[in-house]
Amino acid sequence: MRQPADQAEPGRDPEAVSKFVESFAAQLVEAGMQRMPARVFAALLASDSGSLTSAELGESLQVSPAAVSGAVRYLSQQHMVSREREPGSRRERYRVHSNQWYEALTNRETIIKRWESALSEGVTSLGADSPAGRRMAETLAFFEFVDGEIMAMMERWRAHREERFGRG
């Protein structure tokens, strides 16, 4: 992996940065993320600015613009990166924010709510006393529990983050 300008700053070991990007991307892939979005996300995370153009990402990861575009589309849908237009230019920059994990997890909360609604319908349709209905009700209770825990955890995270890093 070649380093864009902001990853090849003095004091940085380009080989160590490259190794981190590929290693972290591999961990994301193991957790279920697609390979190219994982590499793009890791490259953005490793950049000092947290922001790179498609050309910079393509150069550093040695991939095509189409591969970068598809990866960024996926990451945007997951609320893990945002697109920003460069002032006075048609070029877009892709940015990872310090709250990317919060955004990604909060996005999952919306999905969990949809699952809860579908499971509730399933319990009603199957009958709460049937074996399938009881299994569905237990699954629903699990997601309701997870939903509540995520909300409480995110409140604790905001307080912890502010205490540790200040507002930002």
PDB file of C-alpha atoms in Angstrom:
ATOM      1  CA  MET A   1       0.000   0.000   0.000  1.00  0.00           C
ATOM      2  CA  ARG A   2       1.400   3.389  -0.969  1.00  0.00           C
ATOM      3  CA  GLN A   3       0.848   6.327   1.347  1.00  0.00           C
ATOM      4  CA  PRO A   4      -1.050   9.513   0.430  1.00  0.00           C
ATOM      5  CA  ALA A   5       0.644  12.742   1.465  1.00  0.00           C
ATOM      6  CA  ASP A   6      -1.031  12.982   4.864  1.00  0.00           C
ATOM      7  CA  GLN A   7      -0.084   9.417   5.744  1.00  0.00           C
ATOM      8  CA  ALA A   8       3.561   9.913   4.745  1.00  0.00           C
ATOM      9  CA  GLU A   9       4.205  12.781   7.124  1.00  0.00           C
ATOM     10  CA  PRO A  10       7.522  13.047   8.930  1.00  0.00           C
ATOM     11  CA  GLY A  11       7.690  10.768  11.916  1.00  0.00           C
ATOM     12  CA  ARG A  12       5.401   8.187  10.348  1.00  0.00           C
ATOM     13  CA  ASP A  13       6.634   4.831   9.225  1.00  0.00           C
ATOM     14  CA  PRO A  14       4.707   4.247   5.971  1.00  0.00           C
ATOM     15  CA  GLU A  15       5.236   0.502   6.271  1.00  0.00           C
ATOM     16  CA  ALA A  16       3.791   0.465   9.810  1.00  0.00           C
ATOM     17  CA  VAL A  17       0.782   2.517   8.653  1.00  0.00           C
ATOM     18  CA  SER A  18       0.221   0.139   5.760  1.00  0.00           C
ATOM     19  CA  LYS A  19       0.506  -2.851   8.064  1.00  0.00           C
ATOM     20  CA  PHE A  20      -2.046  -1.312  10.455  1.00  0.00           C
ATOM     21  CA  VAL A  21      -4.504  -0.546   7.635  1.00  0.00           C
ATOM     22  CA  GLU A  22      -4.360  -4.079   6.270  1.00  0.00           C
ATOM     23  CA  SER A  23      -4.429  -5.686   9.721  1.00  0.00           C
ATOM     24  CA  PHE A  24      -7.379  -3.631  10.965  1.00  0.00           C
ATOM     25  CA  ALA A  25      -9.209  -4.165   7.670  1.00  0.00           C
ATOM     26  CA  ALA A  26      -8.710  -7.931   8.094  1.00  0.00           C
ATOM     27  CA  GLN A  27     -10.273  -7.700  11.567  1.00  0.00           C
ATOM     28  CA  LEU A  28     -13.266  -5.835  10.131  1.00  0.00           C
ATOM     29  CA  VAL A  29     -13.628  -8.473   7.399  1.00  0.00           C
ATOM     30  CA  GLU A  30     -13.514 -11.219  10.009  1.00  0.00           C
ATOM     31  CA  ALA A  31     -16.333  -9.404  11.833  1.00  0.00           C
ATOM     32  CA  GLY A  32     -18.455  -9.425   8.671  1.00  0.00           C
ATOM     33  CA  MET A  33     -17.598  -6.279   6.716  1.00  0.00           C
ATOM     34  CA  GLN A  34     -16.846  -6.543   3.017  1.00  0.00           C
ATOM     35  CA  ARG A  35     -13.128  -6.420   2.187  1.00  0.00           C
ATOM     36  CA  MET A  36     -12.931  -3.195   0.150  1.00  0.00           C
ATOM     37  CA  PRO A  37     -15.086  -1.088   2.509  1.00  0.00           C
ATOM     38  CA  ALA A  38     -12.961  -2.400   5.391  1.00  0.00           C
ATOM     39  CA  ARG A  39      -9.750  -1.313   3.668  1.00  0.00           C
ATOM     40  CA  VAL A  40     -11.143   2.121   2.768  1.00  0.00           C
ATOM     41  CA  PHE A  41     -12.421   2.661   6.313  1.00  0.00           C
ATOM     42  CA  ALA A  42      -9.093   1.631   7.844  1.00  0.00           C
ATOM     43  CA  ALA A  43      -7.196   3.930   5.448  1.00  0.00           C
ATOM     44  CA  LEU A  44      -9.423   6.882   6.363  1.00  0.00           C
ATOM     45  CA  LEU A  45      -9.081   6.095  10.050  1.00  0.00           C
ATOM     46  CA  ALA A  46      -5.272   6.006   9.722  1.00  0.00           C
ATOM     47  CA  SER A  47      -5.072   9.362   7.933  1.00  0.00           C
ATOM     48  CA  ASP A  48      -4.282  12.362  10.142  1.00  0.00           C
ATOM     49  CA  SER A  49      -7.000  14.457   8.523  1.00  0.00           C
ATOM     50  CA  GLY A  50      -9.540  11.626   8.581  1.00  0.00           C
ATOM     51  CA  SER A  51     -10.330  12.706   5.048  1.00  0.00           C
ATOM     52  CA  LEU A  52      -9.080  11.516   1.658  1.00  0.00           C
ATOM     53  CA  THR A  53     -10.171  11.881  -1.961  1.00  0.00           C
ATOM     54  CA  SER A  54     -11.078   8.955  -4.149  1.00  0.00           C
ATOM     55  CA  ALA A  55      -7.762   9.350  -5.988  1.00  0.00           C
ATOM     56  CA  GLU A  56      -5.797   9.333  -2.720  1.00  0.00           C
ATOM     57  CA  LEU A  57      -7.640   6.231  -1.515  1.00  0.00           C
ATOM     58  CA  GLY A  58      -7.129   4.500  -4.856  1.00  0.00           C
ATOM     59  CA  GLU A  59      -3.433   5.344  -4.840  1.00  0.00           C
ATOM     60  CA  SER A  60      -2.800   4.258  -1.276  1.00  0.00           C
ATOM     61  CA  LEU A  61      -4.786   1.031  -1.555  1.00  0.00           C
ATOM     62  CA  GLN A  62      -3.768   0.401  -5.177  1.00  0.00           C
ATOM     63  CA  VAL A  63      -7.364  -0.109  -6.309  1.00  0.00           C
ATOM     64  CA  SER A  64      -9.579   1.299  -9.034  1.00  0.00           C
ATOM     65  CA  PRO A  65     -11.816   4.357  -8.642  1.00  0.00           C
ATOM     66  CA  ALA A  66     -14.812   2.036  -9.083  1.00  0.00           C
ATOM     67  CA  ALA A  67     -13.679  -0.079  -6.119  1.00  0.00           C
ATOM     68  CA  VAL A  68     -13.330   3.060  -3.971  1.00  0.00           C
ATOM     69  CA  SER A  69     -16.728   4.327  -5.109  1.00  0.00           C
ATOM     70  CA  GLY A  70     -18.482   1.076  -4.202  1.00  0.00           C
ATOM     71  CA  ALA A  71     -16.745   0.926  -0.832  1.00  0.00           C
ATOM     72  CA  VAL A  72     -17.624   4.530   0.003  1.00  0.00           C
ATOM     73  CA  ARG A  73     -21.247   3.943  -1.013  1.00  0.00           C
ATOM     74  CA  TYR A  74     -21.449   1.035   1.421  1.00  0.00           C
ATOM     75  CA  LEU A  75     -19.684   2.958   4.217  1.00  0.00           C
ATOM     76  CA  SER A  76     -21.971   5.965   3.692  1.00  0.00           C
ATOM     77  CA  GLN A  77     -25.060   3.754   3.947  1.00  0.00           C
ATOM     78  CA  GLN A  78     -23.685   2.394   7.218  1.00  0.00           C
ATOM     79  CA  HIS A  79     -23.072   5.962   8.478  1.00  0.00           C
ATOM     80  CA  MET A  80     -19.368   5.240   8.850  1.00  0.00           C
ATOM     81  CA  VAL A  81     -18.108   7.916   6.445  1.00  0.00           C
ATOM     82  CA  SER A  82     -19.479  11.088   4.918  1.00  0.00           C
ATOM     83  CA  ARG A  83     -18.901  12.744   1.589  1.00  0.00           C
ATOM     84  CA  GLU A  84     -17.771  16.359   1.445  1.00  0.00           C
ATOM     85  CA  ARG A  85     -17.322  18.536  -1.605  1.00  0.00           C
ATOM     86  CA  GLU A  86     -13.968  20.344  -1.750  1.00  0.00           C
ATOM     87  CA  PRO A  87     -14.644  24.109  -1.810  1.00  0.00           C
ATOM     88  CA  GLY A  88     -14.317  25.432  -5.359  1.00  0.00           C
ATOM     89  CA  SER A  89     -13.910  21.936  -6.798  1.00  0.00           C
ATOM     90  CA  ARG A  90     -16.006  19.078  -8.098  1.00  0.00           C
ATOM     91  CA  ARG A  91     -13.860  16.592  -6.188  1.00  0.00           C
ATOM     92  CA  GLU A  92     -15.323  14.885  -3.182  1.00  0.00           C
ATOM     93  CA  ARG A  93     -13.466  14.005  -0.027  1.00  0.00           C
ATOM     94  CA  TYR A  94     -14.511  11.107   2.131  1.00  0.00           C
ATOM     95  CA  ARG A  95     -14.319  11.685   5.866  1.00  0.00           C
ATOM     96  CA  VAL A  96     -14.422   9.453   8.896  1.00  0.00           C
ATOM     97  CA  HIS A  97     -15.590  11.255  12.020  1.00  0.00           C
ATOM     98  CA  SER A  98     -14.633  10.654  15.620  1.00  0.00           C
ATOM     99  CA  ASN A  99     -18.204   9.544  16.284  1.00  0.00           C
ATOM    100  CA  GLN A 100     -18.294   6.957  13.469  1.00  0.00           C
ATOM    101  CA  TRP A 101     -18.808   4.069  15.879  1.00  0.00           C
ATOM    102  CA  TYR A 102     -21.668   5.902  17.579  1.00  0.00           C
ATOM    103  CA  GLU A 103     -23.284   6.564  14.204  1.00  0.00           C
ATOM    104  CA  ALA A 104     -22.843   2.970  13.048  1.00  0.00           C
ATOM    105  CA  LEU A 105     -24.279   1.587  16.287  1.00  0.00           C
ATOM    106  CA  THR A 106     -27.154   4.069  16.313  1.00  0.00           C
ATOM    107  CA  ASN A 107     -27.978   3.015  12.769  1.00  0.00           C
ATOM    108  CA  ARG A 108     -28.246  -0.566  14.034  1.00  0.00           C
ATOM    109  CA  GLU A 109     -30.766   0.630  16.620  1.00  0.00           C
ATOM    110  CA  THR A 110     -33.139   1.542  13.763  1.00  0.00           C
ATOM    111  CA  ILE A 111     -32.739  -1.948  12.331  1.00  0.00           C
ATOM    112  CA  ILE A 112     -33.368  -3.521  15.745  1.00  0.00           C
ATOM    113  CA  LYS A 113     -36.621  -1.502  16.050  1.00  0.00           C
ATOM    114  CA  ARG A 114     -37.763  -2.872  12.680  1.00  0.00           C
ATOM    115  CA  TRP A 115     -36.934  -6.411  13.794  1.00  0.00           C
ATOM    116  CA  GLU A 116     -38.876  -5.875  17.013  1.00  0.00           C
ATOM    117  CA  SER A 117     -41.925  -4.775  15.026  1.00  0.00           C
ATOM    118  CA  ALA A 118     -41.698  -7.772  12.690  1.00  0.00           C
ATOM    119  CA  LEU A 119     -41.190 -10.192  15.580  1.00  0.00           C
ATOM    120  CA  SER A 120     -44.168  -8.728  17.431  1.00  0.00           C
ATOM    121  CA  GLU A 121     -46.302  -9.369  14.350  1.00  0.00           C
ATOM    122  CA  GLY A 122     -44.879 -12.879  14.233  1.00  0.00           C
ATOM    123  CA  VAL A 123     -45.895 -13.576  17.841  1.00  0.00           C
ATOM    124  CA  THR A 124     -49.424 -12.367  17.078  1.00  0.00           C
ATOM    125  CA  SER A 125     -49.637 -14.338  13.815  1.00  0.00           C
ATOM    126  CA  LEU A 126     -48.226 -17.572  15.231  1.00  0.00           C
ATOM    127  CA  GLY A 127     -49.957 -17.367  18.581  1.00  0.00           C
ATOM    128  CA  ALA A 128     -48.051 -16.620  21.770  1.00  0.00           C
ATOM    129  CA  ASP A 129     -48.770 -20.116  23.141  1.00  0.00           C
ATOM    130  CA  SER A 130     -47.436 -22.055  20.147  1.00  0.00           C
ATOM    131  CA  PRO A 131     -43.832 -23.306  20.222  1.00  0.00           C
ATOM    132  CA  ALA A 132     -42.940 -20.992  17.318  1.00  0.00           C
ATOM    133  CA  GLY A 133     -44.754 -18.070  18.977  1.00  0.00           C
ATOM    134  CA  ARG A 134     -42.876 -18.609  22.257  1.00  0.00           C
ATOM    135  CA  ARG A 135     -39.568 -18.798  20.373  1.00  0.00           C
ATOM    136  CA  MET A 136     -40.514 -15.606  18.518  1.00  0.00           C
ATOM    137  CA  ALA A 137     -41.503 -13.900  21.812  1.00  0.00           C
ATOM    138  CA  GLU A 138     -38.154 -14.840  23.368  1.00  0.00           C
ATOM    139  CA  THR A 139     -36.327 -13.454  20.337  1.00  0.00           C
ATOM    140  CA  LEU A 140     -38.410 -10.268  20.591  1.00  0.00           C
ATOM    141  CA  ALA A 141     -37.577  -9.953  24.296  1.00  0.00           C
ATOM    142  CA  PHE A 142     -33.883 -10.349  23.477  1.00  0.00           C
ATOM    143  CA  PHE A 143     -33.949  -7.518  20.920  1.00  0.00           C
ATOM    144  CA  GLU A 144     -35.955  -5.291  23.284  1.00  0.00           C
ATOM    145  CA  PHE A 145     -33.294  -5.938  25.922  1.00  0.00           C
ATOM    146  CA  VAL A 146     -30.456  -5.225  23.478  1.00  0.00           C
ATOM    147  CA  ASP A 147     -32.171  -2.035  22.325  1.00  0.00           C
ATOM    148  CA  GLY A 148     -32.442  -0.753  25.897  1.00  0.00           C
ATOM    149  CA  GLU A 149     -28.849  -1.688  26.639  1.00  0.00           C
ATOM    150  CA  ILE A 150     -27.573   0.089  23.538  1.00  0.00           C
ATOM    151  CA  MET A 151     -29.409   3.284  24.488  1.00  0.00           C
ATOM    152  CA  ALA A 152     -28.066   3.166  28.063  1.00  0.00           C
ATOM    153  CA  MET A 153     -24.576   2.306  26.858  1.00  0.00           C
ATOM    154  CA  MET A 154     -24.555   5.210  24.402  1.00  0.00           C
ATOM    155  CA  GLU A 155     -25.510   7.624  27.188  1.00  0.00           C
ATOM    156  CA  ARG A 156     -22.651   6.293  29.301  1.00  0.00           C
ATOM    157  CA  TRP A 157     -20.331   6.578  26.294  1.00  0.00           C
ATOM    158  CA  ARG A 158     -21.232  10.249  25.703  1.00  0.00           C
ATOM    159  CA  ALA A 159     -20.438  11.061  29.353  1.00  0.00           C
ATOM    160  CA  HIS A 160     -17.194   9.037  29.256  1.00  0.00           C
ATOM    161  CA  ARG A 161     -16.124  10.597  25.962  1.00  0.00           C
ATOM    162  CA  GLU A 162     -16.739  14.125  27.211  1.00  0.00           C
ATOM    163  CA  GLU A 163     -14.859  13.411  30.415  1.00  0.00           C
ATOM    164  CA  ARG A 164     -11.914  11.877  28.602  1.00  0.00           C
ATOM    165  CA  PHE A 165     -11.716  13.973  25.411  1.00  0.00           C
ATOM    166  CA  GLY A 166     -13.861  17.045  26.098  1.00  0.00           C
ATOM    167  CA  ARG A 167     -16.629  18.266  23.866  1.00  0.00           C
ATOM    168  CA  GLY A 168     -16.008  17.762  20.198  1.00  0.00           C
TER     169      GLY A 168
END
